[in-house]
């Protein structure tokens, strides 16, 4: 019997020790053979892949472009992240199962998008995805609700697309069906509730005030013009873009549109009288 050198014995020990302790000493070799199975248990949900046709539809609904930063929460085998990267976006997947992460990384390399498709082995509730402009998910309704406060605190205009499950009373902005599967789109709305004031111009009122009430992207309220009751109609909020109509006591109509930035709004107002079009800028009083 040949005796082993000291170096050989050390190398053999390094190989056998993890096996003796039940540790993944051969993880690299075994990982290449890893094949996920539909319905396998995960941390919060079982794994069921989203059909590729629905993946593409979800990204279409989000109007994903190469300028976007995309996060897929619970990224599984990485197919949604890879599809987003193929469209030129910088895409990230958050996945709790390290074997799925490794599988995703190999798939991204095979598709030639490793530079744009990155995978994070972590918990979706412990991962910072606040820089995302597009968010995709295929989770349970209870998890969507748990994530909802975080999502609503993201930058207004962020697009969120969910496979199969809604956000309870936060109604979707768009719903699509592909091959019997449903996808929901929400656009994170700017917070606009409160009292807003601004000065008028031209022949119209000299001072405007609107008091807005908000439930997600649904907004309503009342208007006061020069201290007198007016009418506020057709309020529409999409991300940080807002539009509404104000009528004075005589019925004269002015259409306002603009952008919300924190406690200010500014944009363009159009009137049907000779005052025409003018810029406006409002400040939230409370």
PDB file of C-alpha atoms in Angstrom:
ATOM      1  CA  UNK A   1       0.000   0.000   0.000  1.00  0.00           C
ATOM      2  CA  UNK A   2       1.318   3.373  -0.932  1.00  0.00           C
ATOM      3  CA  UNK A   3       1.563   5.929   1.854  1.00  0.00           C
ATOM      4  CA  UNK A   4       0.083   9.375   1.303  1.00  0.00           C
ATOM      5  CA  UNK A   5       2.137  12.517   1.575  1.00  0.00           C
ATOM      6  CA  UNK A   6       1.229  15.036   4.241  1.00  0.00           C
ATOM      7  CA  UNK A   7      -0.239  17.383   1.579  1.00  0.00           C
ATOM      8  CA  UNK A   8      -2.353  14.602   0.104  1.00  0.00           C
ATOM      9  CA  UNK A   9      -3.609  13.572   3.557  1.00  0.00           C
ATOM     10  CA  UNK A  10      -4.616  17.169   4.316  1.00  0.00           C
ATOM     11  CA  UNK A  11      -6.456  17.516   1.026  1.00  0.00           C
ATOM     12  CA  UNK A  12      -8.284  14.229   1.602  1.00  0.00           C
ATOM     13  CA  UNK A  13      -9.241  15.322   5.111  1.00  0.00           C
ATOM     14  CA  UNK A  14     -10.585  18.635   3.783  1.00  0.00           C
ATOM     15  CA  UNK A  15     -12.724  16.682   1.347  1.00  0.00           C
ATOM     16  CA  UNK A  16     -13.996  14.020   3.784  1.00  0.00           C
ATOM     17  CA  UNK A  17     -14.613  16.207   6.843  1.00  0.00           C
ATOM     18  CA  UNK A  18     -17.645  18.067   5.417  1.00  0.00           C
ATOM     19  CA  UNK A  19     -19.152  14.719   4.418  1.00  0.00           C
ATOM     20  CA  UNK A  20     -18.661  13.338   7.897  1.00  0.00           C
ATOM     21  CA  UNK A  21     -20.290  16.404   9.422  1.00  0.00           C
ATOM     22  CA  UNK A  22     -23.128  16.470   6.905  1.00  0.00           C
ATOM     23  CA  UNK A  23     -21.914  19.764   5.418  1.00  0.00           C
ATOM     24  CA  UNK A  24     -22.105  20.697   1.692  1.00  0.00           C
ATOM     25  CA  UNK A  25     -18.448  19.955   0.994  1.00  0.00           C
ATOM     26  CA  UNK A  26     -19.323  18.863  -2.563  1.00  0.00           C
ATOM     27  CA  UNK A  27     -21.860  21.630  -3.081  1.00  0.00           C
ATOM     28  CA  UNK A  28     -20.190  22.929  -6.239  1.00  0.00           C
ATOM     29  CA  UNK A  29     -20.266  19.569  -7.988  1.00  0.00           C
ATOM     30  CA  UNK A  30     -23.759  18.710  -6.763  1.00  0.00           C
ATOM     31  CA  UNK A  31     -25.198  22.158  -7.483  1.00  0.00           C
ATOM     32  CA  UNK A  32     -24.749  21.723 -11.225  1.00  0.00           C
ATOM     33  CA  UNK A  33     -27.175  18.791 -11.079  1.00  0.00           C
ATOM     34  CA  UNK A  34     -29.817  20.689  -9.090  1.00  0.00           C
ATOM     35  CA  UNK A  35     -33.260  20.554 -10.688  1.00  0.00           C
ATOM     36  CA  UNK A  36     -36.176  22.295  -8.951  1.00  0.00           C
ATOM     37  CA  UNK A  37     -39.569  20.625  -8.817  1.00  0.00           C
ATOM     38  CA  UNK A  38     -42.893  22.419  -9.181  1.00  0.00           C
ATOM     39  CA  UNK A  39     -44.558  22.709  -5.799  1.00  0.00           C
ATOM     40  CA  UNK A  40     -41.365  22.417  -3.764  1.00  0.00           C
ATOM     41  CA  UNK A  41     -41.440  24.183  -0.401  1.00  0.00           C
ATOM     42  CA  UNK A  42     -39.873  27.611   0.012  1.00  0.00           C
ATOM     43  CA  UNK A  43     -39.604  29.991   2.943  1.00  0.00           C
ATOM     44  CA  UNK A  44     -42.981  31.665   2.428  1.00  0.00           C
ATOM     45  CA  UNK A  45     -44.475  30.003  -0.672  1.00  0.00           C
ATOM     46  CA  UNK A  46     -44.130  26.899  -2.780  1.00  0.00           C
ATOM     47  CA  UNK A  47     -42.361  27.274  -6.102  1.00  0.00           C
ATOM     48  CA  UNK A  48     -44.583  27.397  -9.175  1.00  0.00           C
ATOM     49  CA  UNK A  49     -42.958  29.008 -12.239  1.00  0.00           C
ATOM     50  CA  UNK A  50     -44.723  31.776 -14.153  1.00  0.00           C
ATOM     51  CA  UNK A  51     -45.363  30.780 -17.795  1.00  0.00           C
ATOM     52  CA  UNK A  52     -42.991  32.593 -20.128  1.00  0.00           C
ATOM     53  CA  UNK A  53     -45.850  34.179 -22.088  1.00  0.00           C
ATOM     54  CA  UNK A  54     -47.160  35.741 -18.880  1.00  0.00           C
ATOM     55  CA  UNK A  55     -43.665  36.882 -17.901  1.00  0.00           C
ATOM     56  CA  UNK A  56     -43.460  38.833 -21.152  1.00  0.00           C
ATOM     57  CA  UNK A  57     -46.963  40.252 -20.695  1.00  0.00           C
ATOM     58  CA  UNK A  58     -46.110  41.414 -17.153  1.00  0.00           C
ATOM     59  CA  UNK A  59     -43.059  43.269 -18.439  1.00  0.00           C
ATOM     60  CA  UNK A  60     -45.173  44.739 -21.241  1.00  0.00           C
ATOM     61  CA  UNK A  61     -47.727  45.962 -18.701  1.00  0.00           C
ATOM     62  CA  UNK A  62     -44.927  47.624 -16.737  1.00  0.00           C
ATOM     63  CA  UNK A  63     -43.655  49.216 -19.967  1.00  0.00           C
ATOM     64  CA  UNK A  64     -40.180  48.104 -18.953  1.00  0.00           C
ATOM     65  CA  UNK A  65     -37.314  49.755 -20.826  1.00  0.00           C
ATOM     66  CA  UNK A  66     -33.526  49.730 -20.733  1.00  0.00           C
ATOM     67  CA  UNK A  67     -33.704  52.740 -18.393  1.00  0.00           C
ATOM     68  CA  UNK A  68     -35.494  50.773 -15.663  1.00  0.00           C
ATOM     69  CA  UNK A  69     -34.220  49.070 -12.542  1.00  0.00           C
ATOM     70  CA  UNK A  70     -36.211  45.877 -12.102  1.00  0.00           C
ATOM     71  CA  UNK A  71     -36.593  43.706  -8.999  1.00  0.00           C
ATOM     72  CA  UNK A  72     -38.366  40.335  -8.949  1.00  0.00           C
ATOM     73  CA  UNK A  73     -39.343  39.261  -5.431  1.00  0.00           C
ATOM     74  CA  UNK A  74     -39.114  35.510  -5.050  1.00  0.00           C
ATOM     75  CA  UNK A  75     -37.271  35.086  -8.333  1.00  0.00           C
ATOM     76  CA  UNK A  76     -37.255  31.270  -8.426  1.00  0.00           C
ATOM     77  CA  UNK A  77     -35.399  29.986 -11.478  1.00  0.00           C
ATOM     78  CA  UNK A  78     -34.675  33.564 -12.610  1.00  0.00           C
ATOM     79  CA  UNK A  79     -36.810  33.605 -15.750  1.00  0.00           C
ATOM     80  CA  UNK A  80     -38.443  36.998 -15.093  1.00  0.00           C
ATOM     81  CA  UNK A  81     -35.114  38.630 -14.220  1.00  0.00           C
ATOM     82  CA  UNK A  82     -33.505  37.172 -17.350  1.00  0.00           C
ATOM     83  CA  UNK A  83     -36.405  38.358 -19.521  1.00  0.00           C
ATOM     84  CA  UNK A  84     -36.074  41.886 -18.090  1.00  0.00           C
ATOM     85  CA  UNK A  85     -32.302  41.849 -18.657  1.00  0.00           C
ATOM     86  CA  UNK A  86     -32.855  40.788 -22.270  1.00  0.00           C
ATOM     87  CA  UNK A  87     -34.891  43.982 -22.683  1.00  0.00           C
ATOM     88  CA  UNK A  88     -31.884  45.983 -21.507  1.00  0.00           C
ATOM     89  CA  UNK A  89     -32.986  46.687 -17.927  1.00  0.00           C
ATOM     90  CA  UNK A  90     -30.734  46.267 -14.915  1.00  0.00           C
ATOM     91  CA  UNK A  91     -32.571  43.408 -13.230  1.00  0.00           C
ATOM     92  CA  UNK A  92     -32.284  41.844  -9.780  1.00  0.00           C
ATOM     93  CA  UNK A  93     -33.866  38.726  -8.362  1.00  0.00           C
ATOM     94  CA  UNK A  94     -34.356  38.139  -4.639  1.00  0.00           C
ATOM     95  CA  UNK A  95     -34.547  34.430  -3.803  1.00  0.00           C
ATOM     96  CA  UNK A  96     -34.254  32.646  -0.452  1.00  0.00           C
ATOM     97  CA  UNK A  97     -33.161  29.252  -1.823  1.00  0.00           C
ATOM     98  CA  UNK A  98     -29.410  29.336  -2.588  1.00  0.00           C
ATOM     99  CA  UNK A  99     -29.722  26.432  -5.036  1.00  0.00           C
ATOM    100  CA  UNK A 100     -32.268  28.419  -7.057  1.00  0.00           C
ATOM    101  CA  UNK A 101     -29.944  31.419  -7.006  1.00  0.00           C
ATOM    102  CA  UNK A 102     -27.097  29.316  -8.412  1.00  0.00           C
ATOM    103  CA  UNK A 103     -29.453  27.838 -11.017  1.00  0.00           C
ATOM    104  CA  UNK A 104     -30.551  31.356 -12.013  1.00  0.00           C
ATOM    105  CA  UNK A 105     -26.993  32.589 -12.321  1.00  0.00           C
ATOM    106  CA  UNK A 106     -26.117  29.711 -14.654  1.00  0.00           C
ATOM    107  CA  UNK A 107     -29.221  30.406 -16.751  1.00  0.00           C
ATOM    108  CA  UNK A 108     -28.343  34.100 -16.995  1.00  0.00           C
ATOM    109  CA  UNK A 109     -24.808  33.217 -18.104  1.00  0.00           C
ATOM    110  CA  UNK A 110     -26.178  30.831 -20.720  1.00  0.00           C
ATOM    111  CA  UNK A 111     -28.440  33.598 -22.057  1.00  0.00           C
ATOM    112  CA  UNK A 112     -25.559  36.079 -22.096  1.00  0.00           C
ATOM    113  CA  UNK A 113     -27.131  38.572 -19.654  1.00  0.00           C
ATOM    114  CA  UNK A 114     -25.042  38.056 -16.512  1.00  0.00           C
ATOM    115  CA  UNK A 115     -23.912  41.688 -16.592  1.00  0.00           C
ATOM    116  CA  UNK A 116     -27.518  42.904 -16.245  1.00  0.00           C
ATOM    117  CA  UNK A 117     -29.151  40.003 -14.358  1.00  0.00           C
ATOM    118  CA  UNK A 118     -28.080  39.782 -10.723  1.00  0.00           C
ATOM    119  CA  UNK A 119     -29.447  37.498  -8.017  1.00  0.00           C
ATOM    120  CA  UNK A 120     -29.575  38.123  -4.278  1.00  0.00           C
ATOM    121  CA  UNK A 121     -29.769  35.157  -1.915  1.00  0.00           C
ATOM    122  CA  UNK A 122     -31.973  36.683   0.764  1.00  0.00           C
ATOM    123  CA  UNK A 123     -35.351  37.298   2.360  1.00  0.00           C
ATOM    124  CA  UNK A 124     -37.680  39.629   0.446  1.00  0.00           C
ATOM    125  CA  UNK A 125     -38.715  41.230   3.747  1.00  0.00           C
ATOM    126  CA  UNK A 126     -35.110  41.960   4.687  1.00  0.00           C
ATOM    127  CA  UNK A 127     -33.903  43.176   1.268  1.00  0.00           C
ATOM    128  CA  UNK A 128     -33.826  46.826   0.198  1.00  0.00           C
ATOM    129  CA  UNK A 129     -35.523  47.125  -3.208  1.00  0.00           C
ATOM    130  CA  UNK A 130     -36.389  50.820  -2.875  1.00  0.00           C
ATOM    131  CA  UNK A 131     -34.375  51.761  -5.984  1.00  0.00           C
ATOM    132  CA  UNK A 132     -36.634  49.667  -8.217  1.00  0.00           C
ATOM    133  CA  UNK A 133     -38.681  51.417 -10.883  1.00  0.00           C
ATOM    134  CA  UNK A 134     -40.381  48.129 -11.822  1.00  0.00           C
ATOM    135  CA  UNK A 135     -41.320  45.440  -9.300  1.00  0.00           C
ATOM    136  CA  UNK A 136     -42.654  41.979 -10.180  1.00  0.00           C
ATOM    137  CA  UNK A 137     -43.936  39.323  -7.807  1.00  0.00           C
ATOM    138  CA  UNK A 138     -45.760  36.002  -7.643  1.00  0.00           C
ATOM    139  CA  UNK A 139     -46.574  35.643  -3.971  1.00  0.00           C
ATOM    140  CA  UNK A 140     -49.570  34.849  -1.792  1.00  0.00           C
ATOM    141  CA  UNK A 141     -52.223  37.521  -1.064  1.00  0.00           C
ATOM    142  CA  UNK A 142     -51.113  37.716   2.579  1.00  0.00           C
ATOM    143  CA  UNK A 143     -47.534  38.427   1.490  1.00  0.00           C
ATOM    144  CA  UNK A 144     -48.689  41.085  -0.968  1.00  0.00           C
ATOM    145  CA  UNK A 145     -50.524  42.810   1.875  1.00  0.00           C
ATOM    146  CA  UNK A 146     -47.480  42.530   4.128  1.00  0.00           C
ATOM    147  CA  UNK A 147     -45.349  44.152   1.417  1.00  0.00           C
ATOM    148  CA  UNK A 148     -47.935  46.806   0.553  1.00  0.00           C
ATOM    149  CA  UNK A 149     -46.825  49.507   3.029  1.00  0.00           C
ATOM    150  CA  UNK A 150     -43.250  49.229   1.759  1.00  0.00           C
ATOM    151  CA  UNK A 151     -44.414  49.377  -1.860  1.00  0.00           C
ATOM    152  CA  UNK A 152     -46.630  52.410  -1.246  1.00  0.00           C
ATOM    153  CA  UNK A 153     -43.616  54.174   0.265  1.00  0.00           C
ATOM    154  CA  UNK A 154     -41.614  53.711  -2.941  1.00  0.00           C
ATOM    155  CA  UNK A 155     -41.080  56.495  -5.462  1.00  0.00           C
ATOM    156  CA  UNK A 156     -44.372  57.587  -7.059  1.00  0.00           C
ATOM    157  CA  UNK A 157     -44.640  56.167 -10.548  1.00  0.00           C
ATOM    158  CA  UNK A 158     -43.003  52.833  -9.665  1.00  0.00           C
ATOM    159  CA  UNK A 159     -44.792  50.071 -11.584  1.00  0.00           C
ATOM    160  CA  UNK A 160     -45.744  46.909  -9.715  1.00  0.00           C
ATOM    161  CA  UNK A 161     -46.978  43.767 -11.474  1.00  0.00           C
ATOM    162  CA  UNK A 162     -48.281  40.684  -9.657  1.00  0.00           C
ATOM    163  CA  UNK A 163     -49.024  37.258 -11.096  1.00  0.00           C
ATOM    164  CA  UNK A 164     -52.348  35.840  -9.864  1.00  0.00           C
ATOM    165  CA  UNK A 165     -52.841  37.769  -6.639  1.00  0.00           C
ATOM    166  CA  UNK A 166     -54.173  41.243  -5.904  1.00  0.00           C
ATOM    167  CA  UNK A 167     -53.483  43.836  -3.192  1.00  0.00           C
ATOM    168  CA  UNK A 168     -56.863  43.573  -1.448  1.00  0.00           C
ATOM    169  CA  UNK A 169     -58.604  46.985  -1.509  1.00  0.00           C
ATOM    170  CA  UNK A 170     -55.823  48.650  -3.503  1.00  0.00           C
ATOM    171  CA  UNK A 171     -57.443  48.248  -6.886  1.00  0.00           C
ATOM    172  CA  UNK A 172     -55.224  47.496  -9.855  1.00  0.00           C
ATOM    173  CA  UNK A 173     -54.701  50.121 -12.556  1.00  0.00           C
ATOM    174  CA  UNK A 174     -54.693  47.398 -15.217  1.00  0.00           C
ATOM    175  CA  UNK A 175     -55.573  43.693 -15.392  1.00  0.00           C
ATOM    176  CA  UNK A 176     -54.583  41.289 -18.164  1.00  0.00           C
ATOM    177  CA  UNK A 177     -55.123  37.586 -18.806  1.00  0.00           C
ATOM    178  CA  UNK A 178     -52.763  35.231 -20.640  1.00  0.00           C
ATOM    179  CA  UNK A 179     -53.404  31.507 -21.082  1.00  0.00           C
ATOM    180  CA  UNK A 180     -55.878  31.528 -18.201  1.00  0.00           C
ATOM    181  CA  UNK A 181     -53.493  33.364 -15.863  1.00  0.00           C
ATOM    182  CA  UNK A 182     -54.108  36.881 -14.497  1.00  0.00           C
ATOM    183  CA  UNK A 183     -51.632  39.707 -13.990  1.00  0.00           C
ATOM    184  CA  UNK A 184     -52.300  42.939 -12.092  1.00  0.00           C
ATOM    185  CA  UNK A 185     -50.547  46.295 -12.524  1.00  0.00           C
ATOM    186  CA  UNK A 186     -50.380  49.090  -9.961  1.00  0.00           C
ATOM    187  CA  UNK A 187     -48.628  52.433 -10.305  1.00  0.00           C
ATOM    188  CA  UNK A 188     -47.443  53.729  -6.932  1.00  0.00           C
ATOM    189  CA  UNK A 189     -49.385  56.980  -6.323  1.00  0.00           C
ATOM    190  CA  UNK A 190     -47.954  60.165  -4.860  1.00  0.00           C
ATOM    191  CA  UNK A 191     -49.435  61.085  -1.457  1.00  0.00           C
ATOM    192  CA  UNK A 192     -51.697  64.078  -2.135  1.00  0.00           C
ATOM    193  CA  UNK A 193     -54.160  64.127   0.742  1.00  0.00           C
ATOM    194  CA  UNK A 194     -54.453  67.512   2.418  1.00  0.00           C
ATOM    195  CA  UNK A 195     -55.229  71.154   1.650  1.00  0.00           C
ATOM    196  CA  UNK A 196     -53.531  72.782  -1.327  1.00  0.00           C
ATOM    197  CA  UNK A 197     -53.466  76.504  -2.115  1.00  0.00           C
ATOM    198  CA  UNK A 198     -52.299  78.621  -5.046  1.00  0.00           C
ATOM    199  CA  UNK A 199     -52.875  81.987  -6.670  1.00  0.00           C
ATOM    200  CA  UNK A 200     -54.860  82.389  -9.863  1.00  0.00           C
ATOM    201  CA  UNK A 201     -54.086  84.480 -12.922  1.00  0.00           C
ATOM    202  CA  UNK A 202     -55.904  86.256 -15.715  1.00  0.00           C
ATOM    203  CA  UNK A 203     -59.618  86.936 -15.409  1.00  0.00           C
ATOM    204  CA  UNK A 204     -60.279  84.036 -13.050  1.00  0.00           C
ATOM    205  CA  UNK A 205     -60.255  83.693  -9.280  1.00  0.00           C
ATOM    206  CA  UNK A 206     -57.284  85.183  -7.470  1.00  0.00           C
ATOM    207  CA  UNK A 207     -56.951  82.376  -4.927  1.00  0.00           C
ATOM    208  CA  UNK A 208     -57.649  78.655  -5.170  1.00  0.00           C
ATOM    209  CA  UNK A 209     -57.896  76.091  -2.438  1.00  0.00           C
ATOM    210  CA  UNK A 210     -58.646  72.367  -2.821  1.00  0.00           C
ATOM    211  CA  UNK A 211     -58.997  69.869  -0.010  1.00  0.00           C
ATOM    212  CA  UNK A 212     -58.133  66.366  -1.212  1.00  0.00           C
ATOM    213  CA  UNK A 213     -59.013  62.985   0.271  1.00  0.00           C
ATOM    214  CA  UNK A 214     -57.100  59.967  -0.986  1.00  0.00           C
ATOM    215  CA  UNK A 215     -57.433  56.196  -1.020  1.00  0.00           C
ATOM    216  CA  UNK A 216     -54.471  54.911  -2.989  1.00  0.00           C
ATOM    217  CA  UNK A 217     -54.820  56.332  -6.549  1.00  0.00           C
ATOM    218  CA  UNK A 218     -58.459  57.343  -5.999  1.00  0.00           C
ATOM    219  CA  UNK A 219     -58.790  61.028  -5.049  1.00  0.00           C
ATOM    220  CA  UNK A 220     -61.750  63.327  -4.425  1.00  0.00           C
ATOM    221  CA  UNK A 221     -62.393  66.562  -2.560  1.00  0.00           C
ATOM    222  CA  UNK A 222     -63.754  70.112  -2.555  1.00  0.00           C
ATOM    223  CA  UNK A 223     -62.642  73.419  -4.014  1.00  0.00           C
ATOM    224  CA  UNK A 224     -62.857  76.992  -2.734  1.00  0.00           C
ATOM    225  CA  UNK A 225     -62.268  79.994  -5.015  1.00  0.00           C
ATOM    226  CA  UNK A 226     -61.677  83.427  -3.463  1.00  0.00           C
ATOM    227  CA  UNK A 227     -63.269  82.077  -0.284  1.00  0.00           C
ATOM    228  CA  UNK A 228     -66.425  80.920  -2.096  1.00  0.00           C
ATOM    229  CA  UNK A 229     -67.458  77.292  -2.743  1.00  0.00           C
ATOM    230  CA  UNK A 230     -66.563  75.912  -6.154  1.00  0.00           C
ATOM    231  CA  UNK A 231     -66.633  72.458  -7.665  1.00  0.00           C
ATOM    232  CA  UNK A 232     -63.810  69.942  -7.968  1.00  0.00           C
ATOM    233  CA  UNK A 233     -64.276  67.267 -10.617  1.00  0.00           C
ATOM    234  CA  UNK A 234     -62.493  64.449 -12.439  1.00  0.00           C
ATOM    235  CA  UNK A 235     -59.447  64.145 -10.207  1.00  0.00           C
ATOM    236  CA  UNK A 236     -56.991  61.678 -11.738  1.00  0.00           C
ATOM    237  CA  UNK A 237     -53.729  60.601 -10.121  1.00  0.00           C
ATOM    238  CA  UNK A 238     -51.213  58.390 -11.932  1.00  0.00           C
ATOM    239  CA  UNK A 239     -47.933  58.124 -10.085  1.00  0.00           C
ATOM    240  CA  UNK A 240     -46.805  61.721  -9.578  1.00  0.00           C
ATOM    241  CA  UNK A 241     -49.024  63.078 -12.379  1.00  0.00           C
ATOM    242  CA  UNK A 242     -52.272  64.744 -11.339  1.00  0.00           C
ATOM    243  CA  UNK A 243     -55.126  66.396 -13.219  1.00  0.00           C
ATOM    244  CA  UNK A 244     -58.481  67.836 -12.161  1.00  0.00           C
ATOM    245  CA  UNK A 245     -61.152  70.344 -13.129  1.00  0.00           C
ATOM    246  CA  UNK A 246     -62.322  73.319 -11.054  1.00  0.00           C
ATOM    247  CA  UNK A 247     -65.564  75.215 -11.732  1.00  0.00           C
ATOM    248  CA  UNK A 248     -66.398  78.575 -10.163  1.00  0.00           C
ATOM    249  CA  UNK A 249     -69.843  79.769  -9.113  1.00  0.00           C
ATOM    250  CA  UNK A 250     -70.610  80.970 -12.631  1.00  0.00           C
ATOM    251  CA  UNK A 251     -69.740  77.588 -14.110  1.00  0.00           C
ATOM    252  CA  UNK A 252     -66.483  78.745 -15.699  1.00  0.00           C
ATOM    253  CA  UNK A 253     -64.227  75.722 -16.063  1.00  0.00           C
ATOM    254  CA  UNK A 254     -60.470  75.457 -15.640  1.00  0.00           C
ATOM    255  CA  UNK A 255     -58.522  72.255 -16.243  1.00  0.00           C
ATOM    256  CA  UNK A 256     -55.372  71.768 -14.186  1.00  0.00           C
ATOM    257  CA  UNK A 257     -52.610  69.251 -14.834  1.00  0.00           C
ATOM    258  CA  UNK A 258     -49.225  68.944 -13.200  1.00  0.00           C
ATOM    259  CA  UNK A 259     -46.698  66.982 -11.229  1.00  0.00           C
ATOM    260  CA  UNK A 260     -46.601  66.328  -7.487  1.00  0.00           C
ATOM    261  CA  UNK A 261     -43.262  66.677  -5.722  1.00  0.00           C
ATOM    262  CA  UNK A 262     -43.521  66.336  -1.960  1.00  0.00           C
ATOM    263  CA  UNK A 263     -45.595  69.270  -0.698  1.00  0.00           C
ATOM    264  CA  UNK A 264     -45.777  71.094  -4.020  1.00  0.00           C
ATOM    265  CA  UNK A 265     -47.636  70.728  -7.308  1.00  0.00           C
ATOM    266  CA  UNK A 266     -46.936  72.623 -10.482  1.00  0.00           C
ATOM    267  CA  UNK A 267     -48.101  72.480 -14.050  1.00  0.00           C
ATOM    268  CA  UNK A 268     -50.404  74.105 -16.567  1.00  0.00           C
ATOM    269  CA  UNK A 269     -53.996  75.367 -16.262  1.00  0.00           C
ATOM    270  CA  UNK A 270     -56.309  75.786 -19.241  1.00  0.00           C
ATOM    271  CA  UNK A 271     -59.446  77.900 -19.270  1.00  0.00           C
ATOM    272  CA  UNK A 272     -62.179  78.297 -21.854  1.00  0.00           C
ATOM    273  CA  UNK A 273     -62.258  82.071 -21.455  1.00  0.00           C
ATOM    274  CA  UNK A 274     -59.826  84.625 -22.840  1.00  0.00           C
ATOM    275  CA  UNK A 275     -57.273  83.917 -20.089  1.00  0.00           C
ATOM    276  CA  UNK A 276     -56.216  80.813 -22.037  1.00  0.00           C
ATOM    277  CA  UNK A 277     -53.341  78.752 -20.658  1.00  0.00           C
ATOM    278  CA  UNK A 278     -51.169  79.625 -17.669  1.00  0.00           C
ATOM    279  CA  UNK A 279     -48.687  78.016 -15.316  1.00  0.00           C
ATOM    280  CA  UNK A 280     -49.750  77.238 -11.753  1.00  0.00           C
ATOM    281  CA  UNK A 281     -47.942  76.134  -8.608  1.00  0.00           C
ATOM    282  CA  UNK A 282     -49.625  74.932  -5.413  1.00  0.00           C
ATOM    283  CA  UNK A 283     -48.357  74.272  -1.896  1.00  0.00           C
ATOM    284  CA  UNK A 284     -49.782  71.840   0.613  1.00  0.00           C
ATOM    285  CA  UNK A 285     -50.841  73.619   3.793  1.00  0.00           C
ATOM    286  CA  UNK A 286     -51.245  70.464   5.861  1.00  0.00           C
TER     287      UNK A 286
END
